[in-house]
PDB file of C-alpha atoms and ligand atoms in Angstrom:
ATOM      1  CA  MET A  10      86.747-114.909 -45.426  1.00  0.00           C
ATOM      2  CA  ASP A  11      83.556-116.681 -46.807  1.00  0.00           C
ATOM      3  CA  ILE A  12      81.216-114.307 -44.645  1.00  0.00           C
ATOM      4  CA  SER A  13      79.355-111.885 -46.451  1.00  0.00           C
ATOM      5  CA  GLY A  14      80.071-108.723 -45.255  1.00  0.00           C
ATOM      6  CA  PRO A  15      76.471-108.333 -43.632  1.00  0.00           C
ATOM      7  CA  GLU A  16      77.184-110.907 -41.319  1.00  0.00           C
ATOM      8  CA  LEU A  17      80.125-109.694 -40.135  1.00  0.00           C
ATOM      9  CA  THR A  18      77.843-106.681 -39.276  1.00  0.00           C
ATOM     10  CA  TYR A  19      75.767-108.806 -37.304  1.00  0.00           C
ATOM     11  CA  PHE A  20      78.638-110.353 -35.469  1.00  0.00           C
ATOM     12  CA  LEU A  21      79.955-107.438 -34.857  1.00  0.00           C
ATOM     13  CA  LYS A  22      76.809-106.255 -33.245  1.00  0.00           C
ATOM     14  CA  SER A  23      76.203-109.160 -31.023  1.00  0.00           C
ATOM     15  CA  CYS A  24      79.776-109.013 -29.759  1.00  0.00           C
ATOM     16  CA  GLN A  25      79.161-105.203 -28.771  1.00  0.00           C
ATOM     17  CA  GLN A  26      75.996-106.369 -27.064  1.00  0.00           C
ATOM     18  CA  ALA A  27      77.617-109.146 -25.349  1.00  0.00           C
ATOM     19  CA  ALA A  28      79.971-106.891 -24.258  1.00  0.00           C
ATOM     20  CA  GLN A  29      77.605-104.530 -22.929  1.00  0.00           C
ATOM     21  CA  ALA A  30      75.482-106.632 -21.318  1.00  0.00           C
ATOM     22  CA  GLY A  31      78.224-108.182 -19.592  1.00  0.00           C
ATOM     23  CA  GLY A  32      79.678-104.318 -19.198  1.00  0.00           C
ATOM     24  CA  GLU A  33      75.995-104.206 -17.040  1.00  0.00           C
ATOM     25  CA  ILE A  34      77.265-106.920 -14.431  1.00  0.00           C
ATOM     26  CA  LEU A  35      80.475-105.780 -13.586  1.00  0.00           C
ATOM     27  CA  LEU A  36      78.576-102.142 -12.716  1.00  0.00           C
ATOM     28  CA  LYS A  37      76.410-103.736 -10.380  1.00  0.00           C
ATOM     29  CA  TRP A  38      78.740-105.660  -8.363  1.00  0.00           C
ATOM     30  CA  LEU A  39      81.334-102.724  -8.616  1.00  0.00           C
ATOM     31  CA  GLY A  40      82.106-102.630  -4.504  1.00  0.00           C
ATOM     32  CA  LYS A  41      79.470-105.277  -3.532  1.00  0.00           C
ATOM     33  CA  THR A  42      81.133-108.335  -4.625  1.00  0.00           C
ATOM     34  CA  ASN A  43      83.069-111.427  -2.490  1.00  0.00           C
ATOM     35  CA  VAL A  44      86.129-112.342  -3.589  1.00  0.00           C
ATOM     36  CA  SER A  45      87.854-115.700  -3.979  1.00  0.00           C
ATOM     37  CA  GLU A  46      90.800-116.986  -4.793  1.00  0.00           C
ATOM     38  CA  LYS A  47      90.930-119.900  -8.297  1.00  0.00           C
ATOM     39  CA  ASN A  48      94.738-120.214  -7.876  1.00  0.00           C
ATOM     40  CA  SER A  49      97.125-118.508  -5.191  1.00  0.00           C
ATOM     41  CA  GLY A  50      96.685-114.308  -6.013  1.00  0.00           C
ATOM     42  CA  ASP A  51      93.854-115.438  -8.396  1.00  0.00           C
ATOM     43  CA  LEU A  52      91.228-113.449  -7.600  1.00  0.00           C
ATOM     44  CA  VAL A  53      87.551-114.252  -8.938  1.00  0.00           C
ATOM     45  CA  THR A  54      84.056-112.818  -7.605  1.00  0.00           C
ATOM     46  CA  GLU A  55      80.436-112.821  -8.275  1.00  0.00           C
ATOM     47  CA  ALA A  56      80.860-110.320 -10.405  1.00  0.00           C
ATOM     48  CA  ASP A  57      83.164-112.329 -13.289  1.00  0.00           C
ATOM     49  CA  TYR A  58      80.921-115.636 -13.259  1.00  0.00           C
ATOM     50  CA  GLU A  59      77.351-113.743 -13.794  1.00  0.00           C
ATOM     51  CA  SER A  60      79.062-111.329 -16.320  1.00  0.00           C
ATOM     52  CA  GLN A  61      79.884-114.691 -17.934  1.00  0.00           C
ATOM     53  CA  LYS A  62      76.978-116.768 -18.092  1.00  0.00           C
ATOM     54  CA  THR A  63      75.343-112.979 -19.080  1.00  0.00           C
ATOM     55  CA  ILE A  64      77.240-113.180 -22.104  1.00  0.00           C
ATOM     56  CA  ARG A  65      77.706-117.143 -22.878  1.00  0.00           C
ATOM     57  CA  ASP A  66      73.572-117.191 -22.578  1.00  0.00           C
ATOM     58  CA  PHE A  67      72.888-114.319 -24.904  1.00  0.00           C
ATOM     59  CA  LEU A  68      75.718-115.858 -27.689  1.00  0.00           C
ATOM     60  CA  GLU A  69      74.320-119.442 -27.082  1.00  0.00           C
ATOM     61  CA  ASN A  70      70.600-117.901 -27.874  1.00  0.00           C
ATOM     62  CA  LYS A  71      71.165-116.018 -30.862  1.00  0.00           C
ATOM     63  CA  PHE A  72      73.918-118.677 -32.225  1.00  0.00           C
ATOM     64  CA  PRO A  73      73.145-122.149 -30.656  1.00  0.00           C
ATOM     65  CA  GLU A  74      75.332-123.675 -33.411  1.00  0.00           C
ATOM     66  CA  HIS A  75      78.616-121.782 -32.352  1.00  0.00           C
ATOM     67  CA  SER A  76      81.133-122.878 -29.528  1.00  0.00           C
ATOM     68  CA  PHE A  77      81.907-121.013 -26.030  1.00  0.00           C
ATOM     69  CA  LEU A  78      85.603-120.606 -24.524  1.00  0.00           C
ATOM     70  CA  GLY A  79      85.233-118.368 -21.662  1.00  0.00           C
ATOM     71  CA  GLU A  80      87.912-117.747 -18.726  1.00  0.00           C
ATOM     72  CA  GLU A  81      85.060-118.954 -16.268  1.00  0.00           C
ATOM     73  CA  GLU A  82      84.533-122.317 -17.162  1.00  0.00           C
ATOM     74  CA  ASP A  83      87.076-124.645 -18.784  1.00  0.00           C
ATOM     75  CA  GLY A  84      86.770-124.519 -21.810  1.00  0.00           C
ATOM     76  CA  SER A  85      88.484-126.628 -24.307  1.00  0.00           C
ATOM     77  CA  LEU A  86      90.952-124.881 -26.680  1.00  0.00           C
ATOM     78  CA  LYS A  87      89.926-127.394 -29.254  1.00  0.00           C
ATOM     79  CA  SER A  88      86.865-125.350 -29.946  1.00  0.00           C
ATOM     80  CA  LEU A  89      88.565-122.900 -32.227  1.00  0.00           C
ATOM     81  CA  GLU A  90      90.309-126.049 -33.844  1.00  0.00           C
ATOM     82  CA  THR A  91      86.702-127.299 -34.969  1.00  0.00           C
ATOM     83  CA  GLY A  92      86.506-125.224 -37.868  1.00  0.00           C
ATOM     84  CA  GLY A  93      83.638-123.183 -36.702  1.00  0.00           C
ATOM     85  CA  PHE A  94      82.722-120.373 -35.137  1.00  0.00           C
ATOM     86  CA  CYS A  95      83.681-120.044 -31.553  1.00  0.00           C
ATOM     87  CA  TRP A  96      83.032-117.399 -28.959  1.00  0.00           C
ATOM     88  CA  VAL A  97      86.421-115.718 -26.960  1.00  0.00           C
ATOM     89  CA  VAL A  98      85.491-114.302 -23.706  1.00  0.00           C
ATOM     90  CA  ASP A  99      86.370-112.482 -20.777  1.00  0.00           C
ATOM     91  CA  PRO A 100      83.631-111.615 -18.522  1.00  0.00           C
ATOM     92  CA  LEU A 101      86.403-109.183 -16.909  1.00  0.00           C
ATOM     93  CA  ASP A 102      89.742-108.496 -17.786  1.00  0.00           C
ATOM     94  CA  GLY A 103      91.554-107.173 -14.286  1.00  0.00           C
ATOM     95  CA  THR A 104      89.670-108.376 -11.925  1.00  0.00           C
ATOM     96  CA  THR A 105      92.066-107.330  -9.499  1.00  0.00           C
ATOM     97  CA  ASN A 106      91.334-103.780 -10.185  1.00  0.00           C
ATOM     98  CA  PHE A 107      87.861-104.648  -9.996  1.00  0.00           C
ATOM     99  CA  VAL A 108      88.546-105.469  -6.228  1.00  0.00           C
ATOM    100  CA  HIS A 109      90.087-103.249  -5.331  1.00  0.00           C
ATOM    101  CA  GLN A 110      87.662-100.732  -6.763  1.00  0.00           C
ATOM    102  CA  LEU A 111      90.409 -99.647  -8.809  1.00  0.00           C
ATOM    103  CA  ARG A 112      88.378 -98.181 -12.230  1.00  0.00           C
ATOM    104  CA  SER A 113      90.581-100.070 -14.860  1.00  0.00           C
ATOM    105  CA  PHE A 114      88.792-103.435 -16.120  1.00  0.00           C
ATOM    106  CA  ALA A 115      86.904-104.803 -19.665  1.00  0.00           C
ATOM    107  CA  VAL A 116      84.368-107.242 -20.848  1.00  0.00           C
ATOM    108  CA  SER A 117      86.655-108.731 -24.305  1.00  0.00           C
ATOM    109  CA  VAL A 118      84.670-111.011 -26.335  1.00  0.00           C
ATOM    110  CA  ALA A 119      85.948-112.358 -29.321  1.00  0.00           C
ATOM    111  CA  LEU A 120      84.655-114.877 -32.412  1.00  0.00           C
ATOM    112  CA  THR A 121      87.077-116.853 -34.094  1.00  0.00           C
ATOM    113  CA  TYR A 122      86.679-118.659 -37.601  1.00  0.00           C
ATOM    114  CA  ARG A 123      88.293-121.231 -38.544  1.00  0.00           C
ATOM    115  CA  GLY A 124      90.895-120.088 -35.633  1.00  0.00           C
ATOM    116  CA  GLU A 125      90.975-116.557 -36.323  1.00  0.00           C
ATOM    117  CA  VAL A 126      89.831-113.870 -34.812  1.00  0.00           C
ATOM    118  CA  ILE A 127      87.224-112.206 -37.118  1.00  0.00           C
ATOM    119  CA  VAL A 128      85.883-110.192 -34.705  1.00  0.00           C
ATOM    120  CA  GLY A 129      86.010-108.582 -31.454  1.00  0.00           C
ATOM    121  CA  THR A 130      84.915-105.847 -29.234  1.00  0.00           C
ATOM    122  CA  VAL A 131      86.227-104.678 -25.488  1.00  0.00           C
ATOM    123  CA  LEU A 132      84.302-102.152 -23.670  1.00  0.00           C
ATOM    124  CA  ASP A 133      85.706-100.538 -20.289  1.00  0.00           C
ATOM    125  CA  PRO A 134      82.281-100.283 -18.616  1.00  0.00           C
ATOM    126  CA  VAL A 135      83.384 -96.746 -16.403  1.00  0.00           C
ATOM    127  CA  LEU A 136      84.127 -94.516 -19.056  1.00  0.00           C
ATOM    128  CA  ASN A 137      81.963 -95.781 -21.200  1.00  0.00           C
ATOM    129  CA  GLU A 138      84.788 -97.126 -23.796  1.00  0.00           C
ATOM    130  CA  CYS A 139      83.797 -99.398 -26.674  1.00  0.00           C
ATOM    131  CA  TYR A 140      86.313-100.309 -29.033  1.00  0.00           C
ATOM    132  CA  SER A 141      85.509-102.757 -32.184  1.00  0.00           C
ATOM    133  CA  ALA A 142      87.340-103.869 -34.454  1.00  0.00           C
ATOM    134  CA  THR A 143      86.514-106.168 -38.331  1.00  0.00           C
ATOM    135  CA  ARG A 144      88.945-108.098 -40.183  1.00  0.00           C
ATOM    136  CA  GLY A 145      90.431-106.333 -42.821  1.00  0.00           C
ATOM    137  CA  GLN A 146      88.399-103.098 -41.850  1.00  0.00           C
ATOM    138  CA  GLY A 147      89.646-101.075 -39.312  1.00  0.00           C
ATOM    139  CA  ALA A 148      88.961-101.055 -35.673  1.00  0.00           C
ATOM    140  CA  ASP A 149      87.057 -98.068 -33.666  1.00  0.00           C
ATOM    141  CA  LEU A 150      86.724 -96.810 -30.802  1.00  0.00           C
ATOM    142  CA  ASN A 151      82.878 -95.854 -29.825  1.00  0.00           C
ATOM    143  CA  GLY A 152      82.355 -95.802 -33.941  1.00  0.00           C
ATOM    144  CA  GLU A 153      85.339 -93.306 -34.555  1.00  0.00           C
ATOM    145  CA  THR A 154      88.440 -95.008 -36.266  1.00  0.00           C
ATOM    146  CA  ILE A 155      91.916 -95.464 -34.569  1.00  0.00           C
ATOM    147  CA  GLN A 156      94.570 -95.989 -35.085  1.00  0.00           C
ATOM    148  CA  THR A 157      97.982 -96.195 -33.497  1.00  0.00           C
ATOM    149  CA  SER A 158     100.968 -93.839 -32.802  1.00  0.00           C
ATOM    150  CA  ASP A 159     103.683 -93.087 -35.047  1.00  0.00           C
ATOM    151  CA  CYS A 160     106.016 -93.157 -32.059  1.00  0.00           C
ATOM    152  CA  ASP A 161     109.164 -95.611 -33.958  1.00  0.00           C
ATOM    153  CA  ASP A 162     111.868 -94.369 -30.858  1.00  0.00           C
ATOM    154  CA  ILE A 163     112.108 -96.469 -27.964  1.00  0.00           C
ATOM    155  CA  GLN A 164     113.542 -93.783 -26.274  1.00  0.00           C
ATOM    156  CA  ASN A 165     110.315 -91.545 -26.884  1.00  0.00           C
ATOM    157  CA  SER A 166     108.034 -94.650 -26.313  1.00  0.00           C
ATOM    158  CA  LEU A 167     105.580 -95.731 -23.091  1.00  0.00           C
ATOM    159  CA  LEU A 168     105.180 -99.344 -22.675  1.00  0.00           C
ATOM    160  CA  VAL A 169     102.709-101.695 -20.691  1.00  0.00           C
ATOM    161  CA  CYS A 170     103.521-104.721 -19.995  1.00  0.00           C
ATOM    162  CA  SER A 171     101.964-107.816 -17.747  1.00  0.00           C
ATOM    163  CA  PHE A 172     103.944-110.289 -14.945  1.00  0.00           C
ATOM    164  CA  SER A 173     102.729-113.436 -13.478  1.00  0.00           C
ATOM    165  CA  THR A 174     101.122-113.635 -10.398  1.00  0.00           C
ATOM    166  CA  HIS A 175     103.760-115.073  -8.954  1.00  0.00           C
ATOM    167  CA  VAL A 176     107.917-113.551 -10.036  1.00  0.00           C
ATOM    168  CA  THR A 177     110.356-114.477  -8.087  1.00  0.00           C
ATOM    169  CA  PRO A 178     113.685-111.792  -8.667  1.00  0.00           C
ATOM    170  CA  ASP A 179     115.624-114.388 -10.748  1.00  0.00           C
ATOM    171  CA  ASP A 180     113.131-114.814 -13.459  1.00  0.00           C
ATOM    172  CA  PRO A 181     113.262-113.985 -17.537  1.00  0.00           C
ATOM    173  CA  GLN A 182     110.536-111.279 -16.378  1.00  0.00           C
ATOM    174  CA  VAL A 183     112.081-109.063 -14.401  1.00  0.00           C
ATOM    175  CA  LYS A 184     114.959-109.109 -16.495  1.00  0.00           C
ATOM    176  CA  ARG A 185     113.243-108.483 -19.756  1.00  0.00           C
ATOM    177  CA  PHE A 186     111.356-105.713 -17.661  1.00  0.00           C
ATOM    178  CA  LEU A 187     115.086-103.931 -16.398  1.00  0.00           C
ATOM    179  CA  GLN A 188     116.307-104.863 -20.166  1.00  0.00           C
ATOM    180  CA  VAL A 189     113.554-102.553 -21.824  1.00  0.00           C
ATOM    181  CA  MET A 190     113.405 -99.916 -19.077  1.00  0.00           C
ATOM    182  CA  HIS A 191     116.539 -99.186 -19.453  1.00  0.00           C
ATOM    183  CA  ARG A 192     115.933 -97.854 -23.060  1.00  0.00           C
ATOM    184  CA  CYS A 193     112.336 -96.868 -22.858  1.00  0.00           C
ATOM    185  CA  GLY A 194     110.652 -93.400 -22.037  1.00  0.00           C
ATOM    186  CA  SER A 195     108.751 -95.150 -19.758  1.00  0.00           C
ATOM    187  CA  ILE A 196     106.490 -98.429 -18.500  1.00  0.00           C
ATOM    188  CA  ARG A 197     102.923 -98.813 -17.065  1.00  0.00           C
ATOM    189  CA  ARG A 198     101.892-102.168 -15.750  1.00  0.00           C
ATOM    190  CA  LEU A 199      98.091-101.017 -15.773  1.00  0.00           C
ATOM    191  CA  GLY A 200      96.156-104.464 -14.925  1.00  0.00           C
ATOM    192  CA  SER A 201      94.527-105.496 -17.581  1.00  0.00           C
ATOM    193  CA  ALA A 202      95.789-106.967 -20.553  1.00  0.00           C
ATOM    194  CA  ALA A 203      92.304-106.402 -23.027  1.00  0.00           C
ATOM    195  CA  LEU A 204      92.573-102.909 -22.482  1.00  0.00           C
ATOM    196  CA  ASN A 205      96.497-102.308 -22.951  1.00  0.00           C
ATOM    197  CA  LEU A 206      96.057-103.886 -26.623  1.00  0.00           C
ATOM    198  CA  CYS A 207      93.644-101.175 -26.974  1.00  0.00           C
ATOM    199  CA  TYR A 208      95.361 -98.483 -25.365  1.00  0.00           C
ATOM    200  CA  VAL A 209      98.354 -99.024 -27.222  1.00  0.00           C
ATOM    201  CA  GLY A 210      95.411 -99.663 -30.912  1.00  0.00           C
ATOM    202  CA  CYS A 211      93.972 -96.012 -30.072  1.00  0.00           C
ATOM    203  CA  GLY A 212      97.871 -94.682 -29.759  1.00  0.00           C
ATOM    204  CA  ARG A 213      97.722 -93.656 -25.937  1.00  0.00           C
ATOM    205  CA  LEU A 214     100.579 -96.446 -25.592  1.00  0.00           C
ATOM    206  CA  ASP A 215     103.175 -97.431 -27.784  1.00  0.00           C
ATOM    207  CA  GLY A 216     103.530-100.721 -26.786  1.00  0.00           C
ATOM    208  CA  TYR A 217     102.892-104.113 -24.652  1.00  0.00           C
ATOM    209  CA  TRP A 218     105.036-107.231 -24.181  1.00  0.00           C
ATOM    210  CA  ALA A 219     103.183-110.232 -21.890  1.00  0.00           C
ATOM    211  CA  THR A 220     104.272-114.003 -21.318  1.00  0.00           C
ATOM    212  CA  SER A 221     101.082-115.495 -19.110  1.00  0.00           C
ATOM    213  CA  VAL A 222      98.992-113.869 -20.934  1.00  0.00           C
ATOM    214  CA  SER A 223      95.670-116.464 -21.797  1.00  0.00           C
ATOM    215  CA  ILE A 224      93.970-116.711 -25.015  1.00  0.00           C
ATOM    216  CA  TRP A 225      90.544-114.932 -23.151  1.00  0.00           C
ATOM    217  CA  ASP A 226      92.986-111.791 -22.461  1.00  0.00           C
ATOM    218  CA  ILE A 227      94.049-110.789 -25.679  1.00  0.00           C
ATOM    219  CA  ALA A 228      91.797-112.609 -28.530  1.00  0.00           C
ATOM    220  CA  ALA A 229      90.026-108.955 -29.375  1.00  0.00           C
ATOM    221  CA  GLY A 230      92.227-106.887 -27.758  1.00  0.00           C
ATOM    222  CA  MET A 231      94.674-107.992 -31.242  1.00  0.00           C
ATOM    223  CA  LEU A 232      92.205-107.864 -33.627  1.00  0.00           C
ATOM    224  CA  ILE A 233      91.837-104.317 -32.297  1.00  0.00           C
ATOM    225  CA  LEU A 234      95.411-103.886 -32.275  1.00  0.00           C
ATOM    226  CA  GLU A 235      96.230-105.370 -36.247  1.00  0.00           C
ATOM    227  CA  GLU A 236      93.318-103.829 -37.659  1.00  0.00           C
ATOM    228  CA  ALA A 237      94.874-100.141 -35.769  1.00  0.00           C
ATOM    229  CA  GLY A 238      97.494-100.243 -38.049  1.00  0.00           C
ATOM    230  CA  GLY A 239      99.984-102.389 -34.744  1.00  0.00           C
ATOM    231  CA  ILE A 240     102.063-105.217 -35.188  1.00  0.00           C
ATOM    232  CA  ILE A 241     102.232-108.663 -33.093  1.00  0.00           C
ATOM    233  CA  THR A 242     103.878-111.144 -32.832  1.00  0.00           C
ATOM    234  CA  HIS A 243     105.675-114.195 -30.800  1.00  0.00           C
ATOM    235  CA  ILE A 244     108.328-112.009 -28.303  1.00  0.00           C
ATOM    236  CA  ASP A 245     111.232-114.064 -30.998  1.00  0.00           C
ATOM    237  CA  ASN A 246     109.528-112.556 -33.760  1.00  0.00           C
ATOM    238  CA  THR A 247     107.763-115.384 -35.192  1.00  0.00           C
ATOM    239  CA  PRO A 248     103.374-115.534 -35.794  1.00  0.00           C
ATOM    240  CA  LEU A 249     101.616-115.284 -33.021  1.00  0.00           C
ATOM    241  CA  ASP A 250      99.944-118.584 -31.346  1.00  0.00           C
ATOM    242  CA  LEU A 251      97.025-118.343 -29.326  1.00  0.00           C
ATOM    243  CA  HIS A 252      97.424-121.343 -27.693  1.00  0.00           C
ATOM    244  CA  ASP A 253     100.677-119.510 -25.603  1.00  0.00           C
ATOM    245  CA  PRO A 254     100.324-115.881 -26.075  1.00  0.00           C
ATOM    246  CA  GLN A 255     103.903-115.044 -25.640  1.00  0.00           C
ATOM    247  CA  PHE A 256     104.022-111.455 -27.077  1.00  0.00           C
ATOM    248  CA  LEU A 257     105.332-107.702 -28.432  1.00  0.00           C
ATOM    249  CA  ALA A 258     102.556-105.423 -29.542  1.00  0.00           C
ATOM    250  CA  SER A 259     103.630-102.276 -30.749  1.00  0.00           C
ATOM    251  CA  ALA A 260     102.333 -99.238 -32.381  1.00  0.00           C
ATOM    252  CA  ASN A 261     104.669 -99.082 -35.708  1.00  0.00           C
ATOM    253  CA  PRO A 262     106.433-102.100 -37.597  1.00  0.00           C
ATOM    254  CA  THR A 263     110.144 -99.560 -37.118  1.00  0.00           C
ATOM    255  CA  LEU A 264     109.222 -99.350 -33.313  1.00  0.00           C
ATOM    256  CA  HIS A 265     108.623-103.288 -33.497  1.00  0.00           C
ATOM    257  CA  GLN A 266     111.679-104.227 -35.477  1.00  0.00           C
ATOM    258  CA  LYS A 267     114.191-101.872 -32.675  1.00  0.00           C
ATOM    259  CA  MET A 268     111.509-103.188 -29.197  1.00  0.00           C
ATOM    260  CA  LEU A 269     112.072-107.344 -30.914  1.00  0.00           C
ATOM    261  CA  PRO A 270     116.213-107.872 -29.607  1.00  0.00           C
ATOM    262  CA  LEU A 271     114.587-106.574 -26.410  1.00  0.00           C
ATOM    263  CA  MET A 272     112.763-109.485 -25.347  1.00  0.00           C
ATOM    264  CA  ASN A 273     115.717-111.556 -26.124  1.00  0.00           C
ATOM    265  CA  VAL A 274     116.985-112.667 -22.402  1.00  0.00           C
ATOM    266  CA  ASP A 275     119.000-114.935 -21.173  1.00  0.00           C
ATOM    267  CA  ASP A 276     116.802-117.397 -18.729  1.00  0.00           C
ATOM    268  CA  SER A 277     119.548-119.797 -17.802  1.00  0.00           C
TER     269      SER A 277
HETATM  270  C1  LIG B 309      94.453-110.713 -15.984  1.00  0.00           C
HETATM  271  C2  LIG B 309      94.911-109.527 -16.347  1.00  0.00           C
HETATM  272  C3  LIG B 309      96.186-109.210 -16.526  1.00  0.00           C
HETATM  273  C4  LIG B 309      97.293-110.219 -17.090  1.00  0.00           C
HETATM  274  C5  LIG B 309      97.096-111.369 -16.413  1.00  0.00           C
HETATM  275  C6  LIG B 309      95.309-111.592 -16.694  1.00  0.00           C
HETATM  276  P1  LIG B 309      92.266-111.159 -15.180  1.00  0.00           P
HETATM  277  O1  LIG B 309      93.105-111.343 -16.377  1.00  0.00           O
HETATM  278  O2  LIG B 309      94.639-108.814 -17.750  1.00  0.00           O
HETATM  279  O3  LIG B 309      97.001-107.858 -16.634  1.00  0.00           O
HETATM  280  O4  LIG B 309      98.810-109.633 -16.354  1.00  0.00           O
HETATM  281  O5  LIG B 309      98.149-111.982 -17.294  1.00  0.00           O
HETATM  282  O6  LIG B 309      95.119-112.758 -16.437  1.00  0.00           O
HETATM  283  O7  LIG B 309      92.366-112.131 -14.914  1.00  0.00           O
HETATM  284  O8  LIG B 309      92.171-109.903 -14.777  1.00  0.00           O
HETATM  285  O9  LIG B 309      90.611-111.551 -15.864  1.00  0.00           O
HETATM  286 CA1  LIG B 310      91.903-111.962 -18.095  1.00  0.00          CA
HETATM  287 CA1  LIG B 311      89.206-112.482 -16.765  1.00  0.00          CA
END
């Protein structure tokens, strides 16, 4: 990577400041916001929009030459492939939790360079937990280095998964869920993809899979997970495709190898 250490440090600091600015907006709106639907079951609030505007204004002011891709504007994934820098932002990950005042949601801010995430921050503004990572330099939670768990046994694992908004009983997602549930310690569905990845990163959870998320949900979290020692691939064990992130993330390679066969379902 032809980016200097001081530059990376400055990018990460900016990432954290942007996430903090978004987090303040979320706390301001918590319990006071109007809710609308982007699509059936896909909620959005003033908090999503204002958080994104605040983050975008902050980053564009600092880095006018960088591209920006945020969930709440129809940004193009092409911005990732321009060869330059692109900020990838989810201004509120966990909108359904936020709307219900379930205090588990996050701001996710990542910077990509030539299509690869180089720094990322996920902030839980309620717990004031700020997860960060720089490629090749490890990951931390509020400045303390984090590491994934050494759980290498599915039977003892605590896992988390995401489902798409509308799932039919014969959906492959349901088959996959049952297949894993039958074997693992237990499964959670917590409502924020970004936090799920950070929780695997810091060892609270052992694995996470999802087949219906978007790049802004996971850009920062996947770097945090990997820099904390975790592994993330496509559910068929090919490299993760950020444009179509159907993935399995595990605390360590041994658990990953054991989990991969459980991702296979007959989707006929
Ligand atoms: C959602 C959350 C959820 C995941 C969905 C995402 P949003 O993001 O990350 O956990 O299951 O696929 O869309 O809409 O709250 O930003
Ligand atoms: Ca999201
Ligand atoms: Ca969102």
